[in-house]
Every structure is written in structure tokens, then in C-alpha cells.
Amino acid sequence: MTNCFSFTSSRDKCYHYSFTHAGLRSTTTDLGDGTVIHCWAPKKHKDTKPTILLIHGFGANAMWQWDYYIDWLMPRFNVYVPDLVFFGESFTTRTDRTEGFQAWCLMNVMRRFGVGKMTVAGISYGGFVAYSMAAQFPDVVEKVVLCCSGVCLEEKDMEDGLFKVSSVEEAASILCPQSPEKLKLLMKLSYYRPPKGVPSCFLNDFIHVMCTEYVEQKTQLIEALLKDRKLADLPKITQHTLIVWGDKDEVFPIELAHRLKRQKGDSAELVIIKNAGHVVNLEKPKKVLKHLKAFLSDSVPKFEIHSNGNSAM
């Protein structure tokens, strides 16, 4: 569909407009080691407002995954929305594929912006990166939000049949779909009620725009996530944490939510949203935002002055 109308590209432009209209600007940071990170950042950082970093997962880019939440967050927070390495406009020539490296990259970008304290929120793979940031930089990360993020998984879970897939290779072929059949399977696993009757031309268009770059490197990210992973090796984080999960998640089964809650103890709140799959942020955005508001409430000034001059609670 490269020579005709692209629905995916058009929708991407709409999200681009939405982010710009909300007060964000597209930035690129060269970290000087062969690594370049793209990030949506506030047009003007305000020291009177807290900061939140929104980290995307696999699939469509960060704008698609976080757009719904921007309107509520922008008046209350300095909002930063990066592209992880090998997603969007971010890349590296380095060989490190761990979530720890992704976390290091994002922290260095935030330092370039002059950000001190922050809340980090991650969806799925982005939650692995958020958790790693909290572990590596406890003096900077104040709160953590993990949305359907199986950080407590172990390599043996795949052998034990916890997941719908039986190998890393199979998982990568679905998470980085290169055919309409694989994309349909990804939607089936990700949504409780997956879209039906999507024409193959739309699926091919989405794959062409969103899924054809850095396929090998993204596969390596998935491999690094699982290789020799043991719960006993997972570092403890002390930050107050909100865990949000869809009860019908077939990518990271709900057992991993309860495992994470047990690991975190009283410093975590676990919210299970009914009739939602792995992309709970897209399927049930109003409910996710409701819990996000409650969790972040003590970070937001009690009274906010809107552009029309009115104050609101």
C-alpha cells in the first residue's frame, strides 16, 4: 500500500497533531555512544509541576499507546513520552539489548532535560524498563506504574506452559508480525474482544508502517528479556507502585500480576480490570485513567488554574 492511501500513516499524523496540540514537542537526543533517543517533551518544563515519564510497549509507537491519557496529564505534569531503542526514531549501534540498557538511555535523556524527580509508567515491555529505572535510580524515581508488565516472569515459565507460545522465536514472530496472519494472532492474544473483519490491506499497511524496521533487533530484545531470568534475581524496588492488569490477559497471564504483588508487598496496589486483555490501556482507558488519577492524586496540586482562569479541584 506504499503507493496509495495509508490508514496507518494518516492515523499516525493525527496522533502527531494531538501531541503537538497538547503542548508537546518532538525532540532527538544524541547520547554520544551511537545511541539516539526520540522523545516527546513539554514545550516548556515547569518546575512547579511534577514530572511523569510514559514508556510504551511493543506494537504501535508511543503516541498510539498513550494518546488517550495526555489531555488529563498535561495540565498537571511535565509529560515526557520517549521512543525506546529500536522503536520509532530511536536506535543504537551498541549490542546491549537488556531492559537495563533501555532504562539507562531514558535516564540519560531525562538528565539532558534537567529533570530531577519523576514518576515512571510503563506498558507491557515498557514496564520492564520502568521497573529497571526504579531499581537503578531509586533517588530519582518516586513512583512506578506497571500496566500488564510481566516483570516477575521466569525463563522456566515458558517451559512450564504459562504462556500461549512455547518458544522465544514464536513470541517474537507474533510481537513483530510480518504477515496479516501473525498480526491477527497478536490482536487475538492482546484484546479480550479483538477487532473482527479487518481487511488484509489494512493489516498489511499497519505492518509496513509499524513493524518492518529493526525486526532482528526487536527479536533480540525479547530474547534478552527471558534469557536466564529468575524471580530470585529480580532487584527489589521500594517505590510506591500501581499494578494494573486485564483479567483476560493472554500475553502476560494474571498469575504474573499476583506474583508481582506478592513480591512488592504493601508498597504496591494491584488493580484487576474485568473483561480486558493485555492492551487494557486501549480496551478500558477510562478505567485505567480513573485508577491512574487516584494513584497520582497526592502528586498533583489540590487547585489547578486552567487557561480560562477558572480554578478546579
Coordinates of C-alpha atoms in Angstrom, one line a residue:
M1 CA 0.0 0.0 0.0
T2 CA 3.0 2.3 -0.4
N3 CA 1.6 3.9 -3.5
C4 CA -1.9 4.6 -2.2
F5 CA -3.7 5.9 0.9
S6 CA -2.2 4.6 4.1
F7 CA -4.7 4.5 7.0
T8 CA -1.9 3.8 9.5
S9 CA 0.2 6.8 8.3
S10 CA -2.9 9.0 8.4
R11 CA -3.7 8.0 11.9
D12 CA -0.1 8.5 13.0
K13 CA -0.3 12.0 11.7
C14 CA -3.5 12.6 13.8
Y15 CA -1.6 11.4 16.9
H16 CA 1.3 13.7 16.0
Y17 CA -1.1 16.6 15.8
S18 CA -2.7 15.6 19.1
F19 CA 0.6 15.5 20.9
T20 CA 1.7 18.9 19.4
H21 CA -1.7 20.5 20.2
A22 CA -1.4 19.3 23.8
G23 CA 1.8 21.2 24.2
L24 CA 4.5 18.6 23.5
R25 CA 7.4 18.9 21.1
S26 CA 9.3 16.3 19.2
T27 CA 13.0 16.1 20.3
T28 CA 16.0 14.0 19.5
T29 CA 18.9 13.4 21.9
D30 CA 22.3 12.0 20.8
L31 CA 23.8 10.3 23.8
G32 CA 27.2 10.2 22.1
D33 CA 27.8 6.5 22.1
G34 CA 26.0 5.5 18.9
T35 CA 22.6 5.9 20.6
V36 CA 19.9 8.4 19.6
I37 CA 16.6 8.7 21.5
H38 CA 13.5 10.4 20.3
C39 CA 11.2 11.9 22.9
W40 CA 8.1 14.0 23.1
A41 CA 8.8 16.6 25.7
P42 CA 7.0 19.7 27.1
K43 CA 7.4 22.8 25.1
K44 CA 8.3 24.4 28.4
H45 CA 9.2 22.4 31.5
K46 CA 7.6 24.0 34.7
D47 CA 9.4 23.4 37.9
T48 CA 6.1 23.9 39.8
K49 CA 4.7 20.7 38.3
P50 CA 5.8 17.1 38.9
T51 CA 7.2 15.0 36.1
I52 CA 5.9 11.8 34.6
L53 CA 7.7 9.6 32.0
L54 CA 5.4 7.4 29.9
I55 CA 7.0 4.3 28.4
H56 CA 5.4 2.3 25.6
G57 CA 5.5 -1.4 24.9
F58 CA 5.7 -3.5 21.7
G59 CA 3.3 -2.7 18.9
A60 CA 2.4 0.7 17.6
N61 CA 4.6 3.6 18.6
A62 CA 4.3 5.6 21.9
M63 CA 1.7 8.1 20.6
W64 CA -0.8 5.3 19.8
Q65 CA -0.4 3.8 23.3
W66 CA -0.5 6.9 25.4
D67 CA -2.6 9.4 23.5
Y68 CA -5.8 9.0 25.5
Y69 CA -4.0 9.9 28.7
I70 CA -2.2 13.1 27.6
D71 CA -5.2 15.5 27.9
W72 CA -5.6 14.8 31.7
L73 CA -1.8 14.6 32.4
M74 CA -0.6 17.7 30.5
P75 CA -2.2 20.4 32.8
R76 CA -0.9 18.6 35.9
F77 CA 2.5 17.2 34.9
N78 CA 5.6 17.7 32.9
V79 CA 4.9 14.8 30.5
Y80 CA 7.7 13.0 28.6
V81 CA 7.0 10.3 26.1
P82 CA 10.1 8.6 24.6
D83 CA 10.6 6.0 21.9
L84 CA 12.6 3.1 23.3
V85 CA 15.6 2.0 21.4
F86 CA 14.7 0.3 18.0
F87 CA 11.2 1.9 18.2
G88 CA 10.1 5.0 16.4
E89 CA 13.1 7.2 15.7
S90 CA 15.3 5.8 18.5
F91 CA 18.2 3.5 17.7
T92 CA 21.7 2.4 18.8
T93 CA 24.8 0.9 17.4
R94 CA 25.6 -0.8 20.7
T95 CA 24.9 -4.5 21.2
D96 CA 23.3 -4.3 24.6
R97 CA 19.6 -5.5 24.4
T98 CA 18.7 -5.6 28.1
E99 CA 15.9 -3.5 29.7
G100 CA 18.6 -2.2 31.9
F101 CA 20.3 -0.5 28.9
Q102 CA 16.9 0.9 27.8
A103 CA 16.5 2.3 31.3
W104 CA 20.0 3.8 31.3
C105 CA 19.2 5.5 27.9
L106 CA 16.0 7.1 29.2
M107 CA 17.6 8.3 32.4
N108 CA 20.3 10.0 30.5
V109 CA 17.8 11.7 28.2
M110 CA 15.9 12.9 31.2
R111 CA 19.1 14.2 32.7
R112 CA 19.8 16.1 29.5
F113 CA 16.3 17.7 30.0
G114 CA 17.4 18.7 33.5
V115 CA 14.7 16.5 35.2
G116 CA 15.3 15.5 38.8
K117 CA 12.5 13.6 40.4
M118 CA 9.8 11.7 38.4
T119 CA 7.1 9.1 38.2
V120 CA 7.6 6.4 35.6
A121 CA 4.8 4.5 33.9
G122 CA 5.3 1.6 31.6
I123 CA 3.0 -0.6 29.5
S124 CA 4.0 -4.2 28.9
Y125 CA 7.7 -4.2 27.8
G126 CA 7.8 -0.6 28.9
G127 CA 7.0 -1.7 32.4
F128 CA 10.2 -3.8 32.4
V129 CA 12.1 -0.6 31.6
A130 CA 10.2 1.4 34.2
Y131 CA 11.0 -1.2 36.8
S132 CA 14.7 -1.2 35.9
M133 CA 14.7 2.6 36.1
A134 CA 13.2 2.4 39.6
A135 CA 15.8 -0.2 40.6
Q136 CA 18.8 1.6 39.1
F137 CA 17.9 5.1 40.1
P138 CA 15.9 5.0 43.4
D139 CA 16.7 8.6 44.3
V140 CA 15.2 9.9 41.1
V141 CA 12.1 7.6 40.5
E142 CA 9.5 8.4 43.1
K143 CA 6.5 6.3 41.9
V144 CA 6.0 3.5 39.5
V145 CA 3.0 2.4 37.3
L146 CA 3.2 -1.0 35.7
C147 CA 0.5 -1.9 33.2
C148 CA 0.3 -5.6 32.2
S149 CA 4.0 -5.9 32.6
G150 CA 5.3 -9.4 33.5
V151 CA 8.5 -8.3 35.2
C152 CA 8.2 -11.3 37.6
L153 CA 8.3 -13.9 34.8
E154 CA 11.0 -16.6 34.8
E155 CA 12.6 -18.3 31.8
K156 CA 11.1 -21.6 33.1
D157 CA 7.6 -20.3 32.8
M158 CA 7.7 -20.8 29.1
E159 CA 8.8 -24.4 29.6
D160 CA 6.1 -24.9 32.2
G161 CA 3.3 -23.8 29.8
L162 CA 2.3 -20.5 31.4
F163 CA 2.2 -18.7 28.1
K164 CA 0.3 -19.3 24.9
V165 CA 3.6 -19.6 23.0
S166 CA 6.2 -22.3 23.5
S167 CA 9.4 -20.5 22.5
V168 CA 11.0 -17.1 22.2
E169 CA 11.1 -17.4 18.4
E170 CA 7.3 -17.9 18.3
A171 CA 6.7 -15.0 20.7
A172 CA 8.9 -12.8 18.5
S173 CA 7.1 -13.8 15.3
I174 CA 3.9 -12.6 16.9
L175 CA 5.1 -9.5 18.7
C176 CA 6.9 -8.4 15.5
P177 CA 4.4 -9.6 12.9
Q178 CA 5.4 -9.8 9.3
S179 CA 2.2 -11.2 7.9
P180 CA -1.5 -10.5 8.3
E181 CA -2.0 -13.9 9.9
K182 CA 0.6 -13.1 12.6
L183 CA -0.9 -9.6 13.2
K184 CA -4.4 -11.2 13.6
L185 CA -2.9 -13.6 16.1
L186 CA -1.3 -10.7 18.0
M187 CA -4.7 -8.9 18.2
K188 CA -6.4 -12.1 19.3
L189 CA -3.9 -12.5 22.2
S190 CA -3.8 -8.8 23.1
Y191 CA -7.5 -8.0 23.1
Y192 CA -10.3 -9.6 25.1
R193 CA -12.6 -8.6 22.3
P194 CA -10.3 -8.3 19.2
P195 CA -11.4 -6.4 16.2
K196 CA -13.1 -8.6 13.6
G197 CA -13.3 -8.4 9.9
V198 CA -10.2 -6.2 9.5
P199 CA -9.3 -6.3 5.8
S200 CA -5.9 -7.7 4.9
C201 CA -5.0 -4.5 3.1
F202 CA -5.3 -2.6 6.5
L203 CA -3.2 -5.3 8.2
N204 CA -0.5 -5.1 5.6
D205 CA -0.5 -1.4 5.8
F206 CA 0.0 -1.4 9.6
I207 CA 2.8 -4.0 9.2
H208 CA 4.5 -1.9 6.5
V209 CA 4.4 1.3 8.6
M210 CA 4.9 0.0 12.1
C211 CA 6.6 -3.5 12.0
T212 CA 9.2 -3.7 9.3
E213 CA 12.1 -1.8 10.9
Y214 CA 14.6 -3.4 13.3
V215 CA 12.9 -6.8 13.3
E216 CA 16.1 -8.6 14.2
Q217 CA 17.0 -6.2 17.0
K218 CA 13.5 -6.3 18.5
T219 CA 13.7 -10.1 18.5
Q220 CA 16.9 -9.8 20.4
L221 CA 15.2 -7.5 22.9
I222 CA 12.7 -10.3 23.6
E223 CA 15.4 -12.9 23.9
A224 CA 17.3 -10.7 26.4
L225 CA 14.1 -10.3 28.4
L226 CA 13.8 -14.1 29.0
K227 CA 17.4 -15.4 29.0
D228 CA 18.3 -16.9 32.4
R229 CA 15.5 -14.8 34.0
K230 CA 14.8 -15.8 37.6
L231 CA 12.5 -14.2 40.2
A232 CA 15.2 -14.6 42.8
D233 CA 17.5 -12.3 40.8
L234 CA 14.9 -9.5 40.3
P235 CA 16.0 -6.5 42.3
K236 CA 13.6 -5.2 44.9
I237 CA 12.2 -1.7 44.4
T238 CA 10.8 0.3 47.3
Q239 CA 8.8 2.9 45.4
H240 CA 5.0 3.1 45.8
T241 CA 3.8 1.1 42.8
L242 CA 0.5 0.8 41.0
I243 CA 0.0 -2.5 39.1
V244 CA -2.8 -2.6 36.5
W245 CA -3.8 -5.8 34.8
G246 CA -6.6 -7.0 32.5
D247 CA -8.2 -10.2 33.9
K248 CA -8.2 -11.8 30.4
D249 CA -4.6 -11.1 29.6
E250 CA -3.2 -13.9 27.4
V251 CA 0.2 -12.3 26.8
F252 CA 1.2 -12.0 30.4
P253 CA -1.3 -14.1 32.4
I254 CA -2.8 -12.7 35.5
E255 CA -0.7 -15.1 37.6
L256 CA 2.2 -12.7 37.0
A257 CA 0.2 -9.8 38.4
H258 CA -0.3 -11.7 41.7
R259 CA 3.3 -12.8 41.7
L260 CA 4.4 -9.2 41.3
K261 CA 2.1 -8.1 44.1
R262 CA 3.5 -10.7 46.4
Q263 CA 7.0 -9.7 45.6
K264 CA 6.2 -6.0 46.2
G265 CA 4.0 -6.5 49.3
D266 CA 2.4 -3.5 50.9
S267 CA 4.2 -1.0 48.7
A268 CA 2.1 -1.9 45.7
E269 CA -1.6 -1.5 44.8
L270 CA -3.0 -4.2 42.4
V271 CA -5.9 -3.3 40.2
I272 CA -7.5 -6.0 38.1
I273 CA -9.8 -4.7 35.4
K274 CA -12.5 -7.1 34.3
N275 CA -13.2 -8.1 30.7
A276 CA -9.9 -6.6 29.5
G277 CA -6.9 -8.2 27.8
H278 CA -3.3 -7.3 27.5
V279 CA -3.9 -3.9 25.9
V280 CA -6.1 -2.8 28.9
N281 CA -4.8 0.7 28.3
L282 CA -6.6 0.7 24.9
E283 CA -9.6 -1.5 25.8
K284 CA -10.5 0.1 29.1
P285 CA -8.9 3.6 29.0
K286 CA -11.5 5.3 31.2
K287 CA -11.0 2.7 34.0
V288 CA -7.2 2.8 33.7
L289 CA -7.3 6.6 33.9
K290 CA -9.5 6.5 36.9
H291 CA -7.0 4.4 38.8
L292 CA -4.1 6.5 37.5
K293 CA -5.7 9.6 38.8
A294 CA -6.2 8.2 42.2
F295 CA -2.7 6.9 42.4
L296 CA -1.2 10.2 41.3
S297 CA -3.5 12.4 43.3
D298 CA -1.1 13.3 46.0
S299 CA 1.5 14.4 43.4
V300 CA -0.9 17.0 41.9
P301 CA -1.6 20.4 43.4
K302 CA -5.0 20.5 45.0
F303 CA -6.1 23.5 43.0
E304 CA -5.3 23.9 39.3
I305 CA -5.7 27.1 37.3
H306 CA -6.9 26.5 33.8
S307 CA -6.2 28.6 30.8
N308 CA -9.7 30.2 31.1
G309 CA -8.8 31.5 34.6
N310 CA -11.1 29.2 36.4
S311 CA -9.9 27.1 39.3
A312 CA -10.9 23.5 39.8
M313 CA -10.4 20.7 42.3

